[in-house]
Structures are given as C-alpha cells and as structure tokens.
mmCIF file of C-alpha atoms in Angstrom:
data_model
loop_
_atom_site.group_PDB
_atom_site.id
_atom_site.type_symbol
_atom_site.label_atom_id
_atom_site.label_comp_id
_atom_site.label_asym_id
_atom_site.label_seq_id
_atom_site.Cartn_x
_atom_site.Cartn_y
_atom_site.Cartn_z
ATOM 1 C CA MET T 2 -42.006 32.323 -1.154
ATOM 2 C CA ARG T 3 -40.315 30.355 2.196
ATOM 3 C CA GLN T 4 -41.123 27.191 0.607
ATOM 4 C CA ASN T 5 -39.533 27.903 -2.867
ATOM 5 C CA TYR T 6 -36.547 29.460 -0.745
ATOM 6 C CA LYS T 7 -35.890 25.205 1.500
ATOM 7 C CA SER T 8 -36.044 23.603 -1.981
ATOM 8 C CA LYS T 9 -33.276 26.123 -3.348
ATOM 9 C CA LEU T 10 -31.393 25.722 0.023
ATOM 10 C CA TYR T 11 -31.578 21.646 0.322
ATOM 11 C CA ILE T 12 -30.496 22.083 -3.411
ATOM 12 C CA GLY T 13 -27.891 23.709 -2.442
ATOM 13 C CA GLU T 14 -26.524 21.431 0.965
ATOM 14 C CA PHE T 15 -26.887 18.524 -1.560
ATOM 15 C CA ILE T 16 -24.513 20.859 -4.321
ATOM 16 C CA VAL T 17 -22.701 21.206 -1.691
ATOM 17 C CA GLU T 18 -22.288 17.304 -0.342
ATOM 18 C CA VAL T 19 -21.016 16.154 -3.313
ATOM 19 C CA LEU T 20 -18.953 18.991 -4.246
ATOM 20 C CA LYS T 21 -17.396 17.341 -0.429
ATOM 21 C CA ILE T 22 -17.747 14.149 -1.863
ATOM 22 C CA GLY T 23 -15.989 14.451 -4.808
ATOM 23 C CA LYS T 24 -13.159 15.717 -3.396
ATOM 24 C CA ASP T 25 -12.937 12.544 -1.173
ATOM 25 C CA ALA T 26 -12.866 10.974 -4.286
ATOM 26 C CA GLY T 27 -10.272 12.628 -5.434
ATOM 27 C CA ILE T 28 -7.791 12.719 -3.070
ATOM 28 C CA VAL T 29 -7.986 8.654 -2.903
ATOM 29 C CA ILE T 30 -7.895 8.761 -7.059
ATOM 30 C CA LEU T 31 -4.533 11.233 -7.188
ATOM 31 C CA SER T 32 -3.620 9.197 -3.841
ATOM 32 C CA TYR T 33 -3.281 5.614 -6.585
ATOM 33 C CA LEU T 34 -1.706 8.109 -9.037
ATOM 34 C CA ILE T 35 0.745 9.206 -6.932
ATOM 35 C CA GLY T 36 1.566 5.759 -5.838
ATOM 36 C CA ALA T 37 1.924 4.785 -9.040
ATOM 37 C CA VAL T 38 5.125 6.302 -9.629
ATOM 38 C CA PRO T 39 8.222 4.073 -10.551
ATOM 39 C CA PHE T 40 11.146 5.478 -8.699
ATOM 40 C CA CYS T 41 12.905 2.319 -8.077
ATOM 41 C CA TYR T 42 12.143 1.780 -11.917
ATOM 42 C CA LEU T 43 13.203 5.522 -12.843
ATOM 43 C CA ILE T 44 16.226 5.735 -10.609
ATOM 44 C CA GLY T 45 17.073 2.248 -12.271
ATOM 45 C CA LYS T 46 17.083 3.508 -15.370
ATOM 46 C CA LEU T 47 19.295 7.311 -15.010
ATOM 47 C CA VAL T 48 21.727 6.045 -12.813
ATOM 48 C CA SER T 49 22.387 2.653 -15.265
ATOM 49 C CA GLY T 50 19.842 2.861 -18.117
ATOM 50 C CA LYS T 51 18.634 -0.475 -17.225
ATOM 51 C CA LYS T 52 14.740 -1.646 -17.427
ATOM 52 C CA LEU T 53 14.126 -3.070 -14.059
ATOM 53 C CA THR T 54 11.559 -5.144 -15.993
ATOM 54 C CA GLU T 55 13.497 -6.360 -17.952
ATOM 55 C CA ILE T 56 16.472 -7.707 -15.085
ATOM 56 C CA GLY T 57 16.434 -9.679 -12.172
ATOM 57 C CA ASP T 58 13.541 -10.736 -10.973
ATOM 58 C CA LYS T 59 11.679 -8.788 -13.240
ATOM 59 C CA ASN T 60 10.364 -6.861 -10.346
ATOM 60 C CA PRO T 61 10.479 -2.785 -10.588
ATOM 61 C CA GLY T 62 11.336 -2.785 -6.344
ATOM 62 C CA GLY T 63 13.770 -1.510 -4.327
ATOM 63 C CA TRP T 64 14.825 -5.094 -3.923
ATOM 64 C CA ASN T 65 15.893 -5.231 -7.697
ATOM 65 C CA LEU T 66 16.975 -2.038 -7.793
ATOM 66 C CA VAL T 67 19.157 -3.005 -4.892
ATOM 67 C CA PHE T 68 20.955 -6.449 -6.369
ATOM 68 C CA ASN T 69 21.261 -5.336 -9.591
ATOM 69 C CA VAL T 70 22.001 -1.975 -10.243
ATOM 70 C CA SER T 71 23.396 -0.312 -6.983
ATOM 71 C CA ARG T 72 23.074 -0.406 -3.241
ATOM 72 C CA MET T 73 22.464 3.476 -2.542
ATOM 73 C CA TRP T 74 20.380 3.825 -5.327
ATOM 74 C CA GLY T 75 17.867 1.073 -4.600
ATOM 75 C CA ILE T 76 18.062 2.416 -0.924
ATOM 76 C CA LEU T 77 16.274 6.083 -2.202
ATOM 77 C CA GLY T 78 14.433 4.074 -3.969
ATOM 78 C CA MET T 79 13.055 2.956 -1.083
ATOM 79 C CA ILE T 80 12.482 5.696 0.730
ATOM 80 C CA LEU T 81 10.293 7.307 -1.950
ATOM 81 C CA ASP T 82 8.684 4.472 -1.846
ATOM 82 C CA VAL T 83 8.093 4.421 1.454
ATOM 83 C CA ALA T 84 7.309 8.470 1.396
ATOM 84 C CA LYS T 85 4.340 7.647 -1.383
ATOM 85 C CA GLY T 86 2.394 5.299 0.892
ATOM 86 C CA PHE T 87 3.196 8.087 3.616
ATOM 87 C CA LEU T 88 2.413 11.868 1.796
ATOM 88 C CA PRO T 89 -1.578 9.931 0.305
ATOM 89 C CA TYR T 90 -2.642 8.744 4.117
ATOM 90 C CA PHE T 91 -1.583 11.679 5.945
ATOM 91 C CA LEU T 92 -2.621 14.278 2.947
ATOM 92 C CA ALA T 93 -5.981 12.969 3.329
ATOM 93 C CA TYR T 94 -5.885 13.046 6.438
ATOM 94 C CA ARG T 95 -5.296 16.313 6.638
ATOM 95 C CA PHE T 96 -7.545 17.740 3.970
ATOM 96 C CA ALA T 97 -10.357 15.316 3.591
ATOM 97 C CA GLU T 98 -14.184 16.515 4.599
ATOM 98 C CA LYS T 99 -14.154 16.182 8.387
ATOM 99 C CA GLY T 100 -17.703 15.237 9.671
ATOM 100 C CA LEU T 101 -19.223 14.013 6.373
ATOM 101 C CA ILE T 102 -20.467 10.726 7.113
ATOM 102 C CA SER T 103 -19.323 8.341 9.683
ATOM 103 C CA PHE T 104 -18.415 4.803 8.603
ATOM 104 C CA LEU T 105 -18.352 1.681 10.397
ATOM 105 C CA GLY T 106 -17.535 3.481 13.588
ATOM 106 C CA THR T 107 -15.026 5.729 12.200
ATOM 107 C CA THR T 108 -15.177 8.744 11.306
ATOM 108 C CA ASN T 109 -15.340 10.664 7.628
ATOM 109 C CA ASN T 110 -10.977 12.248 6.945
ATOM 110 C CA SER T 111 -10.011 8.665 8.751
ATOM 111 C CA LEU T 112 -11.787 6.159 6.288
ATOM 112 C CA VAL T 113 -10.607 8.544 3.344
ATOM 113 C CA ALA T 114 -7.466 8.633 4.957
ATOM 114 C CA MET T 115 -7.482 4.537 4.795
ATOM 115 C CA LEU T 116 -8.794 4.139 0.425
ATOM 116 C CA ALA T 117 -6.040 6.627 0.008
ATOM 117 C CA GLY T 118 -3.539 4.756 1.921
ATOM 118 C CA ALA T 119 -4.700 1.293 0.068
ATOM 119 C CA ALA T 120 -4.622 3.138 -3.081
ATOM 120 C CA ALA T 121 -1.096 4.386 -2.517
ATOM 121 C CA VAL T 122 -0.360 0.674 -2.336
ATOM 122 C CA ALA T 123 -2.645 -0.375 -4.785
ATOM 123 C CA GLY T 124 -1.423 2.498 -7.192
ATOM 124 C CA HIS T 125 2.864 1.010 -7.123
ATOM 125 C CA ASN T 126 1.737 -2.665 -7.088
ATOM 126 C CA TYR T 127 -0.284 -2.144 -10.587
ATOM 127 C CA SER T 128 0.790 1.094 -11.697
ATOM 128 C CA PRO T 129 -0.793 2.590 -14.812
ATOM 129 C CA TYR T 130 2.825 3.943 -15.982
ATOM 130 C CA LEU T 131 4.263 0.820 -16.282
ATOM 131 C CA ARG T 132 0.952 -0.884 -17.851
ATOM 132 C CA PHE T 133 -0.148 -2.176 -15.310
ATOM 133 C CA LYS T 134 2.757 -3.900 -14.188
ATOM 134 C CA GLY T 135 4.323 -2.359 -10.589
ATOM 135 C CA GLY T 136 6.096 -3.667 -7.453
ATOM 136 C CA LYS T 137 5.564 -5.429 -3.917
ATOM 137 C CA GLY T 138 4.039 -2.696 -1.966
ATOM 138 C CA VAL T 139 5.388 -3.724 1.029
ATOM 139 C CA ALA T 140 8.071 0.190 1.154
ATOM 140 C CA THR T 141 4.616 1.432 0.207
ATOM 141 C CA TRP T 142 2.338 -0.123 2.847
ATOM 142 C CA LEU T 143 5.058 0.597 5.056
ATOM 143 C CA GLY T 144 4.829 4.753 5.214
ATOM 144 C CA PHE T 145 1.404 4.611 4.863
ATOM 145 C CA LEU T 146 1.367 1.615 8.033
ATOM 146 C CA LEU T 147 4.280 5.144 9.784
ATOM 147 C CA ALA T 148 1.302 7.535 8.782
ATOM 148 C CA ALA T 149 -1.602 5.674 10.406
ATOM 149 C CA HIS T 150 0.689 4.424 13.768
ATOM 150 C CA PRO T 151 3.973 3.945 14.134
ATOM 151 C CA PHE T 152 3.003 1.207 16.586
ATOM 152 C CA THR T 153 1.913 -0.596 13.873
ATOM 153 C CA ILE T 154 5.992 -0.557 12.334
ATOM 154 C CA PRO T 155 6.919 -3.204 15.264
ATOM 155 C CA CYS T 156 3.660 -5.094 15.021
ATOM 156 C CA VAL T 157 4.640 -5.556 10.944
ATOM 157 C CA ALA T 158 8.290 -7.144 12.262
ATOM 158 C CA PHE T 159 7.111 -9.118 14.867
ATOM 159 C CA GLY T 160 4.612 -10.808 11.648
ATOM 160 C CA MET T 161 7.432 -10.713 9.576
ATOM 161 C CA VAL T 162 9.861 -12.565 12.566
ATOM 162 C CA LEU T 163 7.110 -15.068 12.156
ATOM 163 C CA GLY T 164 6.716 -15.704 8.990
ATOM 164 C CA LEU T 165 10.827 -15.720 8.519
ATOM 165 C CA PHE T 166 11.454 -17.926 10.730
ATOM 166 C CA VAL T 167 8.867 -20.940 11.391
ATOM 167 C CA ALA T 168 7.398 -20.521 8.028
ATOM 168 C CA LYS T 169 10.609 -19.379 6.009
ATOM 169 C CA ASN T 170 7.727 -18.225 3.214
ATOM 170 C CA MET T 171 7.771 -14.040 2.059
ATOM 171 C CA ILE T 172 3.985 -14.516 1.560
ATOM 172 C CA TRP T 173 3.029 -16.489 5.562
ATOM 173 C CA ALA T 174 5.534 -13.072 5.877
ATOM 174 C CA VAL T 175 3.773 -10.863 4.578
ATOM 175 C CA THR T 176 0.319 -12.101 5.519
ATOM 176 C CA ILE T 177 0.609 -11.943 8.562
ATOM 177 C CA SER T 178 2.377 -8.926 9.218
ATOM 178 C CA ILE T 179 -0.689 -7.675 7.202
ATOM 179 C CA ILE T 180 -2.755 -9.598 9.686
ATOM 180 C CA PHE T 181 -0.809 -8.369 13.240
ATOM 181 C CA SER T 182 -1.090 -4.381 12.120
ATOM 182 C CA SER T 183 -3.847 -3.997 10.679
ATOM 183 C CA THR T 184 -6.021 -5.506 14.199
ATOM 184 C CA PHE T 185 -3.737 -3.278 16.236
ATOM 185 C CA LEU T 186 -5.446 -0.621 14.498
ATOM 186 C CA TRP T 187 -8.986 -1.398 14.082
ATOM 187 C CA ILE T 188 -8.810 -2.735 18.805
ATOM 188 C CA TYR T 189 -6.666 0.953 18.952
ATOM 189 C CA ARG T 190 -9.253 2.805 16.863
ATOM 190 C CA ASP T 191 -12.184 0.664 18.039
ATOM 191 C CA SER T 192 -13.041 0.744 13.967
ATOM 192 C CA ILE T 193 -13.783 -2.064 12.364
ATOM 193 C CA ILE T 194 -12.993 -0.761 9.056
ATOM 194 C CA TYR T 195 -9.149 -1.871 9.538
ATOM 195 C CA LEU T 196 -10.390 -5.258 9.149
ATOM 196 C CA ILE T 197 -11.715 -3.902 5.663
ATOM 197 C CA MET T 198 -8.123 -2.924 5.243
ATOM 198 C CA MET T 199 -6.899 -5.923 5.721
ATOM 199 C CA LEU T 200 -9.024 -7.847 3.466
ATOM 200 C CA ILE T 201 -8.113 -5.269 0.424
ATOM 201 C CA LEU T 202 -4.241 -4.853 1.321
ATOM 202 C CA ILE T 203 -3.989 -8.654 1.568
ATOM 203 C CA ALA T 204 -5.898 -8.858 -1.978
ATOM 204 C CA VAL T 205 -3.450 -5.703 -3.421
ATOM 205 C CA MET T 206 -0.680 -7.632 -2.516
ATOM 206 C CA ILE T 207 -0.504 -11.500 -1.520
ATOM 207 C CA PRO T 208 -0.723 -11.800 -5.377
ATOM 208 C CA LYS T 209 2.251 -10.023 -6.239
ATOM 209 C CA GLN T 210 4.472 -12.281 -3.640
ATOM 210 C CA ILE T 211 3.576 -15.483 -5.465
ATOM 211 C CA ASN T 212 5.657 -17.388 -8.217
ATOM 212 C CA TYR T 213 3.558 -17.687 -10.512
ATOM 213 C CA SER T 214 5.772 -20.118 -12.607
ATOM 214 C CA LYS T 215 5.401 -23.345 -9.864
ATOM 215 C CA LYS T 216 1.419 -24.025 -8.823
ATOM 216 C CA LEU T 217 0.347 -22.374 -6.168
ATOM 217 C CA SER T 218 0.175 -24.631 -3.468
ATOM 218 C CA THR T 219 3.992 -24.688 -3.262
ATOM 219 C CA ASN T 220 3.864 -21.023 -2.810
ATOM 220 C CA PHE T 221 2.224 -21.004 0.344
ATOM 221 C CA LYS T 222 4.355 -24.029 1.345
ATOM 222 C CA PHE T 223 6.899 -23.845 4.851
ATOM 223 C CA ARG T 224 10.030 -23.432 3.260
ATOM 224 C CA LYS T 225 12.447 -25.440 6.178
ATOM 225 C CA GLU T 226 14.973 -25.876 3.636
ATOM 226 C CA ALA T 227 15.431 -22.031 2.784
ATOM 227 C CA THR T 228 17.231 -19.680 5.002
ATOM 228 C CA VAL T 229 16.172 -16.068 5.295
ATOM 229 C CA LYS T 230 19.147 -14.798 2.548
ATOM 230 C CA ASP T 231 17.618 -16.924 0.465
ATOM 231 C CA LEU T 232 14.495 -14.773 0.519
ATOM 232 C CA PHE T 233 15.496 -11.122 0.219
ATOM 233 C CA THR T 234 17.130 -12.152 -2.651
ATOM 234 C CA PRO T 235 15.671 -11.702 -6.047
ATOM 235 C CA LYS T 236 15.540 -14.620 -8.109
ATOM 236 C CA ILE T 237 15.347 -14.902 -12.091
ATOM 237 C CA ARG T 238 11.450 -16.463 -12.820
#
C-alpha cells in the first residue's frame, strides 16, 4: 500500500514538473509572438496607407517609418518596439518557475527571461504576421537589454561608437555592441549562459544587417568613405 502511494506521489510530482516546464516554454513562445507584432508596419499602413515592405529599404522597422512616413510616428513605433523586448524579459523573470533547474550558473527564471528576450528579437526579425519577414531588431534588443540590466545600454553605446566611427559599418557596430553587452552580463551575473545568448543574438540580428545584393565580404569591410549619417539613412536596395 505504501509502495503504491509513493509511486502515485512520484507520478504526481513528475506531472507537476512537466507542467512547470510547459509553462516556461509557453512564456518563450508567447514572447516570440509578442515580438512579432509589426507595430511600425501597422502604424505606417494606418497613418499613410503605405506598406513599409514596399517603400524605402523595404524594412518594416522604425527607421524606415521615420524617413519615409513620419518622424513622430516613427519614434512612437520605435518606442513600441523597445517595449516588445522589455516586457517579455521582465514578465518572464517575474513569472517563470523559480528553482526548477540551474543551468550553467544561472537560475531557471533568469534562463527563461533570457530566452524570452531573445525570442522577442527573433519574432521582430522573422515575424509570422509578415510571412517571416521583419525588421533588424535593434530597438527590441535594446528593450530586452534595458530589462536585463540598465548598464548594458552604455555598453551598447560604446560598441556603436567604435563600429560607426572606426569601422563605419553598421554590421560591425551591432556585432561589437552585442559582444560588449553580453560580456558585461556574463561578468556581472557570473553565468556563461550570457555568452550563449550572445551567439543567439548574433545569429538572429546580423543576417538582417547584410545587404544581399552585394558580396558577403563587401558587407564586412571597413568603409572609410562612409559618413555616420549614411549609415543611419535607409537606402533602396
């Protein structure tokens, strides 16, 4: 009788743990879907009737909205994109199961929050609502970092300065900024999981910075002739 009771208890505990894991997986999936909401595309369509995927550089993101529709609406769109990264990380950290697992020096809710933030960036860049097209993810990524730790923003700023004023190349600016901010979180939180996060973000964000009408090697060259203004101005590809 006692043996039977223990078996039922173990089964019950197993089911509870599976449900907890399912809850955390659901948080990450929901974060992807939240990140995928194309606010800038929707704003552009509502206020001007224009589709961002058909004008400017055809990127449904904030800069295209600023330059080709409206500066005011573009700023609003970018704020909403930042919120798409901030809220998933913040809510995941708050509501994910604590103490379920410890992985590579981080707690379960920190791991789920990190995955939720990265999922939001992936959703923005590869939105199912836009047939898996999307923006470049910088604003959503900044929201994610702001929720993770505010000091990551100066790390990003320093990386951007190096990339834009030394290499004069947005790909290098974003890459260096990802490395700096992820390294800060790794050192501050003492968890190698943030280096894995760095690789995930590079894989999700850098392909969106590449101009595929040019050779791949050309995209990564230092551009001595370019100005910083050129790097921030959307061009038709």
